[in-house]
Coordinates of C-alpha atoms in Angstrom, one line a residue:
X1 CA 0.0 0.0 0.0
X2 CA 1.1 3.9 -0.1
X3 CA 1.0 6.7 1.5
X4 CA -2.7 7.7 -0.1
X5 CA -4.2 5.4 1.9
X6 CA -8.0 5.8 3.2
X7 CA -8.6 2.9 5.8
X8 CA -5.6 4.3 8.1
X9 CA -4.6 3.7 11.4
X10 CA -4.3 6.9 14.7
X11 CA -3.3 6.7 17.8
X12 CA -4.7 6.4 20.9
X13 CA -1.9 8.0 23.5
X14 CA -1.4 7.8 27.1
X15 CA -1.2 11.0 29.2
X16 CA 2.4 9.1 31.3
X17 CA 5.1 11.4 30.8
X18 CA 8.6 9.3 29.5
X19 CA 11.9 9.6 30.3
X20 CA 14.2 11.8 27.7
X21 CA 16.9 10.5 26.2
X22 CA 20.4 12.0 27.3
X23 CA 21.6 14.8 25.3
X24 CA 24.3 12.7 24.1
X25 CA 24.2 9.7 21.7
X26 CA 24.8 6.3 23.4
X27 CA 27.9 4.4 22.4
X28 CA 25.9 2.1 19.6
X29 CA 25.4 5.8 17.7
X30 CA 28.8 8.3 17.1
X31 CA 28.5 11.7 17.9
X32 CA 27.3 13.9 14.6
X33 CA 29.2 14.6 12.5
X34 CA 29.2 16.7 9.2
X35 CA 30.2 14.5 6.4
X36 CA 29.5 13.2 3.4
X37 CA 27.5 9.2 3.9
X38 CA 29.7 6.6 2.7
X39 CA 28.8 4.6 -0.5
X40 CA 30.4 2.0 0.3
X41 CA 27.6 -0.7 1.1
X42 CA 23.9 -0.6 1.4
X43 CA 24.2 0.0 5.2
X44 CA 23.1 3.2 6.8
X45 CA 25.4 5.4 9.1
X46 CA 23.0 6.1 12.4
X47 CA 24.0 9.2 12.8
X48 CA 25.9 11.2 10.2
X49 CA 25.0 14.4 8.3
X50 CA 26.2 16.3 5.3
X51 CA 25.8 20.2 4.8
X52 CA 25.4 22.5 1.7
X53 CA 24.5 25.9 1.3
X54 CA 22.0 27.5 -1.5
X55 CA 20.3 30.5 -2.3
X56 CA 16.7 30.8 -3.6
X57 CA 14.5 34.1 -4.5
X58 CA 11.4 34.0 -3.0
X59 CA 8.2 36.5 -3.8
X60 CA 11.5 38.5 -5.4
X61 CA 13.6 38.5 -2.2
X62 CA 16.8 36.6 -1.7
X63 CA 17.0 33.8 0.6
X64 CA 20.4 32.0 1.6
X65 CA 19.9 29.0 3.3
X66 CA 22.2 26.1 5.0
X67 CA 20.6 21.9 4.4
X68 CA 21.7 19.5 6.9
X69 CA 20.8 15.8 5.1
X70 CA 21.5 12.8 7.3
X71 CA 20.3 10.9 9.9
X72 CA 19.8 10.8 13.6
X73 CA 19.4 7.5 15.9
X74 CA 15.9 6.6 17.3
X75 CA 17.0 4.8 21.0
X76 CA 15.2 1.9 23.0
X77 CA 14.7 2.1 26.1
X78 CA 18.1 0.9 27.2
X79 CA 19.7 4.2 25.8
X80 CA 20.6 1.3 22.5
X81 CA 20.1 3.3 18.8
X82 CA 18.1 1.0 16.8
X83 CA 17.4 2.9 14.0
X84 CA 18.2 5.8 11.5
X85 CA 15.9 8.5 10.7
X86 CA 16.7 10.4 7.9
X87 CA 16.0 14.1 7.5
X88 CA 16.6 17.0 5.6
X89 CA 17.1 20.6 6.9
X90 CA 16.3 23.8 5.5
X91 CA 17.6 26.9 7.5
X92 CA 17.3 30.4 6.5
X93 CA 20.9 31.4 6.9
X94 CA 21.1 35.2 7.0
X95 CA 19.1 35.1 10.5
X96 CA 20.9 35.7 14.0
X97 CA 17.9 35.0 16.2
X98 CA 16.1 31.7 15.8
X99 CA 13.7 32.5 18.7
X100 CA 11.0 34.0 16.8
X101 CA 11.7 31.9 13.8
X102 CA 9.0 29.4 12.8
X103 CA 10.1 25.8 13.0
X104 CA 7.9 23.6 10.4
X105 CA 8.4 19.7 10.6
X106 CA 7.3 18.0 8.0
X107 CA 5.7 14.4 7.4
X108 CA 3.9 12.8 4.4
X109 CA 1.9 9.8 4.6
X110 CA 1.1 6.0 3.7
X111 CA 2.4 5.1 6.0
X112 CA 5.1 3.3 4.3
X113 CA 6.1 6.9 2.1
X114 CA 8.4 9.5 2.8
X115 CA 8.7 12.9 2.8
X116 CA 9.5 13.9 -0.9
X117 CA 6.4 15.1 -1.6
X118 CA 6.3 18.0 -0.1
X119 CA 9.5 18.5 -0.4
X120 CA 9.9 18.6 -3.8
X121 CA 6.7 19.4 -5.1
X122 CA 5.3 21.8 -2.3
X123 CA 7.2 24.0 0.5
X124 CA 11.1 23.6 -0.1
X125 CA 13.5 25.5 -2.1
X126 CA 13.9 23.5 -4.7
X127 CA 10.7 21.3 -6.4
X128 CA 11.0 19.1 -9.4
X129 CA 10.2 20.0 -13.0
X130 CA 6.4 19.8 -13.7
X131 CA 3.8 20.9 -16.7
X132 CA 1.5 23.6 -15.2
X133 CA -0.5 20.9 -14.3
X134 CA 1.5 18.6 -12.6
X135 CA 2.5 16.1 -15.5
X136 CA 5.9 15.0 -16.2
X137 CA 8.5 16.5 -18.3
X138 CA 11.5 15.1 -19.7
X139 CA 14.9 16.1 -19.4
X140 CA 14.1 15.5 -15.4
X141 CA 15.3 17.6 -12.9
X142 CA 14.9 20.4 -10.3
X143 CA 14.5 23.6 -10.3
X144 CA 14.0 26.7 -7.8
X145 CA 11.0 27.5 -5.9
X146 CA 9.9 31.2 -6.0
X147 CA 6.8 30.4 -3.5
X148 CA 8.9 28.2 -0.4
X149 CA 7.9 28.8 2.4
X150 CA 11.7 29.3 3.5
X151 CA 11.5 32.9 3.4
X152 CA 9.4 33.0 7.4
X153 CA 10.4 29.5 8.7
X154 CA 12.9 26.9 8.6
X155 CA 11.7 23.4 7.5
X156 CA 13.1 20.0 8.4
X157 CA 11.2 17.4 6.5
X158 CA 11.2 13.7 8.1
X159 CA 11.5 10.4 6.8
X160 CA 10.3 7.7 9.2
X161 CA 11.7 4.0 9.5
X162 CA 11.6 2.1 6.3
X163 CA 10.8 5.3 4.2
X164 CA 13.3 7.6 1.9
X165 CA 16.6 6.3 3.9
X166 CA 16.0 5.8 7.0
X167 CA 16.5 2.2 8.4
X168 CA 16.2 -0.2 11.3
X169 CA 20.0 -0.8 12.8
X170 CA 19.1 -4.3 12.0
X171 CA 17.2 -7.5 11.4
X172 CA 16.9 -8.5 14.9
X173 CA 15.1 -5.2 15.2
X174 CA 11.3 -5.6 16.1
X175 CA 9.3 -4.1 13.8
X176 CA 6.6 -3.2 16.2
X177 CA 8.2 -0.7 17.6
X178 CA 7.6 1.3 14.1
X179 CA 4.9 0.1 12.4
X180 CA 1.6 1.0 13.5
X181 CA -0.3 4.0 14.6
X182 CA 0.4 4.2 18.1
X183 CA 4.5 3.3 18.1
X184 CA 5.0 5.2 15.1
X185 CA 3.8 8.3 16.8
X186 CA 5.5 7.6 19.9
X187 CA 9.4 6.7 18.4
X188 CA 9.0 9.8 16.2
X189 CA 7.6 12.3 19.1
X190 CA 11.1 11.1 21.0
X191 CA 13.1 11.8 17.8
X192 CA 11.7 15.1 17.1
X193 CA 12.3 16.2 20.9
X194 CA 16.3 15.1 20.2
X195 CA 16.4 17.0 16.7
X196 CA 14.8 20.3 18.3
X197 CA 17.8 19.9 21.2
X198 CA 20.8 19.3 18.8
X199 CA 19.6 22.3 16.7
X200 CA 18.6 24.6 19.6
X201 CA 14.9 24.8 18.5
X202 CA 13.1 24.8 21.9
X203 CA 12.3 29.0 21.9
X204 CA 11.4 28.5 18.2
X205 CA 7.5 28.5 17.9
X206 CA 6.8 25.0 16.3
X207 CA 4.9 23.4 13.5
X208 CA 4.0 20.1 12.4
X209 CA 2.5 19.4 8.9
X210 CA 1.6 16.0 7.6
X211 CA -0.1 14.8 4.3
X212 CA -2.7 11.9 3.4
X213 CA -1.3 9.7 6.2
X214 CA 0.6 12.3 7.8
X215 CA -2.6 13.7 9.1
X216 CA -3.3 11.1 11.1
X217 CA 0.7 11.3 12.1
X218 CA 0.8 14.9 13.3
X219 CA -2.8 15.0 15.3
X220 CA -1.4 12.1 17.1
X221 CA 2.0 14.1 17.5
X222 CA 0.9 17.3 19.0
X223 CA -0.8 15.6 22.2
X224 CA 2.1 13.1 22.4
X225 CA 4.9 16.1 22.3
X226 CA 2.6 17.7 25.2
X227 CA 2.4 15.0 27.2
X228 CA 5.1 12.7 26.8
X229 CA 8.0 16.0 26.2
X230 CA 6.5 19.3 26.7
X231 CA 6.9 20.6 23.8
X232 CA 4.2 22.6 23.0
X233 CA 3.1 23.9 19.4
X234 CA 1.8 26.6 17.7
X235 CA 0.1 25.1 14.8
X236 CA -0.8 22.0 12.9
X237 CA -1.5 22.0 9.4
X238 CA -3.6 18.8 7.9
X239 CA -3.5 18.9 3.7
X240 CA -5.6 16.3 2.6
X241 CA -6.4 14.3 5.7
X242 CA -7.4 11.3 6.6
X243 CA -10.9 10.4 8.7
X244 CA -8.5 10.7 12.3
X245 CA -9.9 8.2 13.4
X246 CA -13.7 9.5 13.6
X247 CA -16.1 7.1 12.4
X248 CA -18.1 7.2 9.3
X249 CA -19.8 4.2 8.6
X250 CA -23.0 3.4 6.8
X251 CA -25.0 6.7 5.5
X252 CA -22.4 9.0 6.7
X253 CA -19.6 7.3 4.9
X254 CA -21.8 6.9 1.3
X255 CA -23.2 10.7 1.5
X256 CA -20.0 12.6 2.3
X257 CA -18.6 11.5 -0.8
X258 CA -21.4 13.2 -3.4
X259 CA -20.0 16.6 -3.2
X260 CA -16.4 15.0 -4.3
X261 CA -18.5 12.8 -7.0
X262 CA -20.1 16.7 -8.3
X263 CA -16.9 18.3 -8.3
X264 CA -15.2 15.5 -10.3
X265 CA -18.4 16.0 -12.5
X266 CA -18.3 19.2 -12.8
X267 CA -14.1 19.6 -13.8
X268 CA -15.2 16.8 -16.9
X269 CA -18.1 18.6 -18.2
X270 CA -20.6 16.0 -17.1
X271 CA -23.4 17.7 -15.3
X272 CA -26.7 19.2 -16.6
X273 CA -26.0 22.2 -18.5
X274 CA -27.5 24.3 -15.8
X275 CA -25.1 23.4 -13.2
X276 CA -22.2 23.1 -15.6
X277 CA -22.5 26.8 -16.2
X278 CA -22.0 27.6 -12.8
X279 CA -18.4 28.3 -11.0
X280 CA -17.5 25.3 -9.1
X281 CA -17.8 27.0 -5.8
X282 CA -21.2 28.3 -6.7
X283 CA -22.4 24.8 -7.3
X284 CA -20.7 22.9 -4.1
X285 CA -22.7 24.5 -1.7
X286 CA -25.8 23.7 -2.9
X287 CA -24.5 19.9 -3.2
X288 CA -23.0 20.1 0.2
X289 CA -26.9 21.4 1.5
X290 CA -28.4 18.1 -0.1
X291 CA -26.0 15.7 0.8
X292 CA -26.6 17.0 4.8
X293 CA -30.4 17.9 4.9
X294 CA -31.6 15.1 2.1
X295 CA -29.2 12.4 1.2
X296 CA -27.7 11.7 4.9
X297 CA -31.3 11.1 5.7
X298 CA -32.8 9.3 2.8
X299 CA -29.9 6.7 3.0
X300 CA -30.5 6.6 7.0
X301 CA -34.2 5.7 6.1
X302 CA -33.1 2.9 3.7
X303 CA -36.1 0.4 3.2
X304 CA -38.8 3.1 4.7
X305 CA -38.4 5.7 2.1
X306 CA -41.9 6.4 -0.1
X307 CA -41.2 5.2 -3.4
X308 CA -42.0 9.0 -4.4
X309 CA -39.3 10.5 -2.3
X310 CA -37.0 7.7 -3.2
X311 CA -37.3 8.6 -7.0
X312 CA -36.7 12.6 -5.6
X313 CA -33.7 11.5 -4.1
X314 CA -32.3 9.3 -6.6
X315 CA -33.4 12.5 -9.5
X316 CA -30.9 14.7 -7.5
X317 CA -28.3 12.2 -7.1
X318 CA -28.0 11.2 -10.5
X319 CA -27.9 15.6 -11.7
X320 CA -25.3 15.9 -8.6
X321 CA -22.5 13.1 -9.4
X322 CA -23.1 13.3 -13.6
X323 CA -24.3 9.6 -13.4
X324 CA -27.6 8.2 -14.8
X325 CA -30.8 8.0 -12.5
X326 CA -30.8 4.2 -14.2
X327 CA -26.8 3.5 -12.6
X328 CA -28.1 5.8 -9.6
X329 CA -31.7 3.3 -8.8
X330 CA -29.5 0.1 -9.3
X331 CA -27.2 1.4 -6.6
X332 CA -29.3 2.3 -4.3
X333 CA -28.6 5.6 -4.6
X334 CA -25.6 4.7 -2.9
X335 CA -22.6 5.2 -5.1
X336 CA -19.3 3.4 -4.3
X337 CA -16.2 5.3 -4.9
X338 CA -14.3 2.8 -7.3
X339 CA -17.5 2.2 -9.3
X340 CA -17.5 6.0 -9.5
X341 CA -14.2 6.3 -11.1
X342 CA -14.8 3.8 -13.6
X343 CA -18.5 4.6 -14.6
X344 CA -18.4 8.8 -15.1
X345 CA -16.4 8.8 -18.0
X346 CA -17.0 4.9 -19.7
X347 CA -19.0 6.2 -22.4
X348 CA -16.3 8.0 -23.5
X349 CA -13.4 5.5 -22.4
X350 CA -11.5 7.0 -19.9
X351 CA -11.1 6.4 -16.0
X352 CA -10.8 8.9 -13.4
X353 CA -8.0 9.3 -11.1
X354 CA -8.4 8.4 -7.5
X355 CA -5.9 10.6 -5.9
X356 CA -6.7 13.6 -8.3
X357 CA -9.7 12.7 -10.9
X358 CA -8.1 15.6 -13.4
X359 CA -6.0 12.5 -14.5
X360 CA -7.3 10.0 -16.7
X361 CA -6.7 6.5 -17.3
X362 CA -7.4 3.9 -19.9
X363 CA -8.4 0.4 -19.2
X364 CA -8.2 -3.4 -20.6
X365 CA -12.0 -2.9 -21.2
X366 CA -14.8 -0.2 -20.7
X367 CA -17.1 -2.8 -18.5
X368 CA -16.1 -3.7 -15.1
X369 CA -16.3 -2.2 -11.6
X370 CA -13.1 -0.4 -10.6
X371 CA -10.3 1.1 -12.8
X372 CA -7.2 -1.0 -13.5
X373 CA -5.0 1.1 -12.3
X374 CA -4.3 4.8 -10.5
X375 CA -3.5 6.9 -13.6
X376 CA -2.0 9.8 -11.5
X377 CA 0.0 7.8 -9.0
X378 CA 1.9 6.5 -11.6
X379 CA 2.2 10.1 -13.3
X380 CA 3.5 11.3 -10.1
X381 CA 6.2 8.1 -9.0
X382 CA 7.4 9.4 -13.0
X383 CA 8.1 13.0 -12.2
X384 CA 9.5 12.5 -8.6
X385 CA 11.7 8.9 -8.3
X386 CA 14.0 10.4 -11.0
X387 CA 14.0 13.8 -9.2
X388 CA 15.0 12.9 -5.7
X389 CA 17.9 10.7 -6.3
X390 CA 19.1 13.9 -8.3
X391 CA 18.6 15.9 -5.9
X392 CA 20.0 13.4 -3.3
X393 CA 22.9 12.3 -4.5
X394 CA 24.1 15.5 -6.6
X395 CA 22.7 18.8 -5.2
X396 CA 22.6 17.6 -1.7
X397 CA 25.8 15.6 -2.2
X398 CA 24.4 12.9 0.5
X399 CA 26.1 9.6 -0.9
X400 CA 24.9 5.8 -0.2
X401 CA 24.2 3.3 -2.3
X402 CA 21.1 2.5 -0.4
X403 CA 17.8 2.6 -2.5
X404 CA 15.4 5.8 -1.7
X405 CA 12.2 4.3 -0.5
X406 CA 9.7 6.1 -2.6
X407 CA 7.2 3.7 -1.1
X408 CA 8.9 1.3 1.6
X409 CA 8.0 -1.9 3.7
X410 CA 6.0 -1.5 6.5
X411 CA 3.6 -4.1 6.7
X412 CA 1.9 -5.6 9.0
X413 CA 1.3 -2.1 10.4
X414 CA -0.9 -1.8 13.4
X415 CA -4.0 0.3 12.8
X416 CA -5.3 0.1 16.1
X417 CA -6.8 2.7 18.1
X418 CA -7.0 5.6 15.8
X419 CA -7.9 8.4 18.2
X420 CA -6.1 11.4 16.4
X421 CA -8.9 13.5 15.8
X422 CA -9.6 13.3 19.5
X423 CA -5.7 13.6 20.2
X424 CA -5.8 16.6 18.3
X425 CA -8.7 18.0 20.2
X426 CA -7.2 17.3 23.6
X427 CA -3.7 19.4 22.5
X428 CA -5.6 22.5 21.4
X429 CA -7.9 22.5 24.9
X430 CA -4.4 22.3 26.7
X431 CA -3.0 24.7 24.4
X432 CA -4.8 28.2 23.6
X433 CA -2.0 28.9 21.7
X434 CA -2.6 26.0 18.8
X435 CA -4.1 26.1 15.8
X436 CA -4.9 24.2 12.8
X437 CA -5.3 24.8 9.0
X438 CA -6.8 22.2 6.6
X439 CA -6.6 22.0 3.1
X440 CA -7.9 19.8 0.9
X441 CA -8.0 19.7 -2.9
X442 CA -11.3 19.4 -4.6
X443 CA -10.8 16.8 -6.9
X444 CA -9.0 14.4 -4.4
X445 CA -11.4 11.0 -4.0
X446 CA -9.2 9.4 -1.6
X447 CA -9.2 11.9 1.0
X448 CA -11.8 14.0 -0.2
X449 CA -12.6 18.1 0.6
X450 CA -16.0 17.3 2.6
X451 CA -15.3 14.6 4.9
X452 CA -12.0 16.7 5.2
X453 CA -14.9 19.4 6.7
X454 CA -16.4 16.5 8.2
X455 CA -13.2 16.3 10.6
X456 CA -13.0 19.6 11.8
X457 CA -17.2 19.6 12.6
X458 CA -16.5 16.3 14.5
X459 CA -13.4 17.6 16.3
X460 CA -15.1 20.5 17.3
X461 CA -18.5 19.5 17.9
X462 CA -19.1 21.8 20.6
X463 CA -18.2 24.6 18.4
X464 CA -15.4 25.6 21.1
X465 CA -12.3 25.8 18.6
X466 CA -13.9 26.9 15.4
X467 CA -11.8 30.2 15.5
X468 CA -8.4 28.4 15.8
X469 CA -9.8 26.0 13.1
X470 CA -9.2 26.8 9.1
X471 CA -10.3 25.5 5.8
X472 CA -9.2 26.2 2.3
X473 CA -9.6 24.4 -0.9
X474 CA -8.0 24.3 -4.1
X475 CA -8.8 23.1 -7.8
X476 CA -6.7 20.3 -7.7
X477 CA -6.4 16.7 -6.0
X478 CA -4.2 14.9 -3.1
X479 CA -1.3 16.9 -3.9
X480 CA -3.1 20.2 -5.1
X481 CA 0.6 21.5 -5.0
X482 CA 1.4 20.4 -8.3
X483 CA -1.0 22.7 -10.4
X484 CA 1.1 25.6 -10.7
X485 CA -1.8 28.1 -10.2
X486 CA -2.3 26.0 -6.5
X487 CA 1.0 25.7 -5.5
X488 CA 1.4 29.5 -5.3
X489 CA -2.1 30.1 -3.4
X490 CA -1.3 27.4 -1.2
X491 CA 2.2 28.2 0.2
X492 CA 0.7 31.7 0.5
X493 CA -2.0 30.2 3.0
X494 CA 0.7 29.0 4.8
X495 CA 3.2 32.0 5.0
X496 CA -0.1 33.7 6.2
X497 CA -1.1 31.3 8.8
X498 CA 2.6 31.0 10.2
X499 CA 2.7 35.0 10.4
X500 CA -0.4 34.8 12.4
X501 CA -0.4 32.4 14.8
X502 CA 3.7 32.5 15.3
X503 CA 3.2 36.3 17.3
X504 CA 0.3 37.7 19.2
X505 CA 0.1 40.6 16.3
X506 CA 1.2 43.0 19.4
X507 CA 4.7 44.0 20.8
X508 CA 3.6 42.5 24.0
X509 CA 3.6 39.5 25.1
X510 CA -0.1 37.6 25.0
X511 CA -0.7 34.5 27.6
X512 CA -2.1 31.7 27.0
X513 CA -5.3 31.5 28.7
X514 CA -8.8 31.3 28.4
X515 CA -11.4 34.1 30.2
X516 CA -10.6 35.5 33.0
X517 CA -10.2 39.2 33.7
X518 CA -8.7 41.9 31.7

């Protein structure tokens, strides 16, 4: 499986505090050093680092900036380094203060994928070479990135075990202690708390952003660095996340997806001409209206809907996801998503993409139930295998002979108790100082923009957070970072949100509280 994954595991996380580890590697792991990684055999060095320095202009300012790639250990509980996690490390080089200075750590999903994505196709200095819509070009390469967030706050993107280059210190290593929701969150809380001490991070308001999978990562991260290390945060961002572990079965999980299924619709030219004419954001909010007040509760009734009111339904469906009232009746006007994908476009022969349903596909034949394959996830594994290991190997100079895990082992993983929505909750009650921004791409069926919204109603059901809680969408899919158009708008949501919740807006100092007197 990859990191796009929509049955996915969270983490249910004890309130214990644990030891830290000391401030100095154990014996099994050599103090860091700055170095270039041997290429001598496919083993990995623990703990060894290589630096280079770049410049990049960003909204026409120039940036110098210093990357650390390499690795640091992850310890047991005997103080024993058992494996290497391998990061890279993007600081702003022209700043003397680092206090005030956004720190952003960076995840992407699966789990089983590392952190390229974003990397190179989203917030670093340099991103890959892409059409204006995110297809591949050839020669491959890199090139630089005029809307990085580098400009306000240094980044360090994460690779956990298995992923990119990180590795277990070997076989006899259990695997348990990585691969599922809970341990992954735990072994990676510990590691960030020893990266923010070697790089004198701890006054540097802090950051955590995850994709897909990575949602579920970071929500279960910011209670787990409260409670386990004290390390509190200023801000979680979510794009494209994952259900966090909130529960969606039966109606609710058939219904949510009908706005995705109109918005697909919509981008192919496939609804009624009245609707077709309309600006995609004038005709989602009159989708997302039926899909709560009518089709929630028609599919909740089942059996017991009039046969008149199930014909209304099934009439609204049908104009809503650009399928036929026939398909729509046989269904029971429930619509499953991989029937979806194959069945919009058949007439004409295509498939939709999952992860982004801009992309088409062909198939074997036009009958069937499900596409063959995911056309964009193969467009996207074409632009970026080829671009990392350039970037890698010679711009970053890091040298191994060990294979970049674009996708890596890490099966079985454990997806037991998923509580990250509620993890996340929990942080920002502690915390009056954290906040979160979604954003979700419209045309994204695998984590989709209104279960996405879904998240943040269930999180919040009291309606306590909503004004530390943000939503923006984009005209794109899982990685709405690759549309050129997107990737612009949606770094600038980001340099906007780190501006705002990194100060108080005041040259005093603000506490966090809640109430109280003036």
């Amino acid at each position: 499986m990859n990191k796009l994954l929509l049955t996915l595991a969270g983490g249910c996380l004890m309130l214990t505090s644990f030891a830290q580890k000391p401030a100095a590697p154990s014996a099994e792991a050599p103090a860091p050093k700055t170095e270039k990684a041997g290429a001598s055999a496919r083993t990995l060095n623990l703990d060894a680092q290589v630096v280079t320095k770049g410049e990049v202009t960003i909204k026409g300012q120039k940036v110098p900036y210093k990357t650390t790639a390499g690795t640091i250990p992850v310890w047991d509980e005997d103080g024993k380094a058992i494996a290497g996690v391998f990061f890279t490390y993007f600081e702003r080089s022209d700043v003397n203060d680092r206090s005030t200075r956004p720190l952003v750590i960076s995840f992407n999903g699966g789990p089983g994928t590392a952190s390229v994505w974003m990397m190179i196709g989203y917030t670093g200095p340099r991103i890959l070479k892409i059409d204006d819509e995110g297809y591949p070009v050839q020669p491959y390469g890199m090139r630089d990135n005029p809307n990085s967030i580098l400009d306000v706050a240094d980044i360090v993107y994460v690779d956990p075990v298995n992923t990119g280059f990180s590795r277990t210190a070997g076989k006899d290593v259990p695997t348990a202690k990585f691969f599922g929701v809970n341990a992954d969150i735990k072994y990676l809380a510990d590691w960030i708390n020893t990266f923010v001490s070697r790089y004198n991070r701890w006054a540097s308001p802090k950051y955590l952003i995850g994709e897909s999978y990575g949602t579920t990562r970071v929500s279960g991260l910011a209670l787990e660095l409260q409670n386990s290390h004290w390390m509190y945060l200023n801000g979680v961002i979510l794009v494209s996340p994952t259900d966090l572990g909130i529960k969606r079965d039966g109606p609710a999980k058939s219904a949510l997806m009908l706005p995705y299924y109109a918005a697909t619709a919509w981008y192919h030219k496939a609804l009624p001409a009245d609707l077709q004419k309309k600006d995609l954001t004038d005709v989602l909010p009159e989708v997302e209206t039926f899909t709560v007040q009518e089709y929630l509760p028609a599919l909740t009734m089942g059996g017991a809907l009039s046969d008149q009111k199930r014909k209304e339904i099934t009439a609204k469906v049908a104009r809503y996801s650009g399928l036929s009232d026939k398909v729509v009746s046989q269904l029971n006007m429930d619509i499953p998503a991989s029937f979806f994908w194959k069945e919009l476009l058949r007439d004409r022969g295509y498939t939709v993409g999952r992860l982004d349903s801009r992309y088409l596909g062909i198939d074997s034949r036009d009958a069937g139930m499900a596409p063959d394959y995911n056309a964009e996830l193969t467009s996207w594994l074409h632009s970026f295998t080829p671009a990392i290991n350039q970037y890698m190997r010679e711009e970053l100079n890091y040298k191994t002979d060990l294979n970049y895990f674009m996708f890596g082992p890490v099966r079985p993983w454990n997806n037991d108790g998923n509580q990250t929505g509620e993890n996340l909750r929990q942080a920002m009650a502690m915390n009056p100082f954290l906040h979160v921004l979604v954003q979700s791409g419209y045309y994204d069926g695998a984590c989709d923009y209104f279960n996405a919204k879904y998240n943040m109603w269930q999180i919040d059901a009291g309606g306590k957070l909503k004004d530390r809680i943000s939503w923006e969408g984009y005209r794109s899919g899982h990685m709405m970072y690759l549309r050129k158009e997107d990737l612009a708008t949606s770094n600038e949501h980001l340099r906007q949100f780190l501006k705002k919740t990194a100060t108080t807006g005041t040259n005093q100092p603000q506490p966090a509280k809640y109430g109280g007197s003036k």
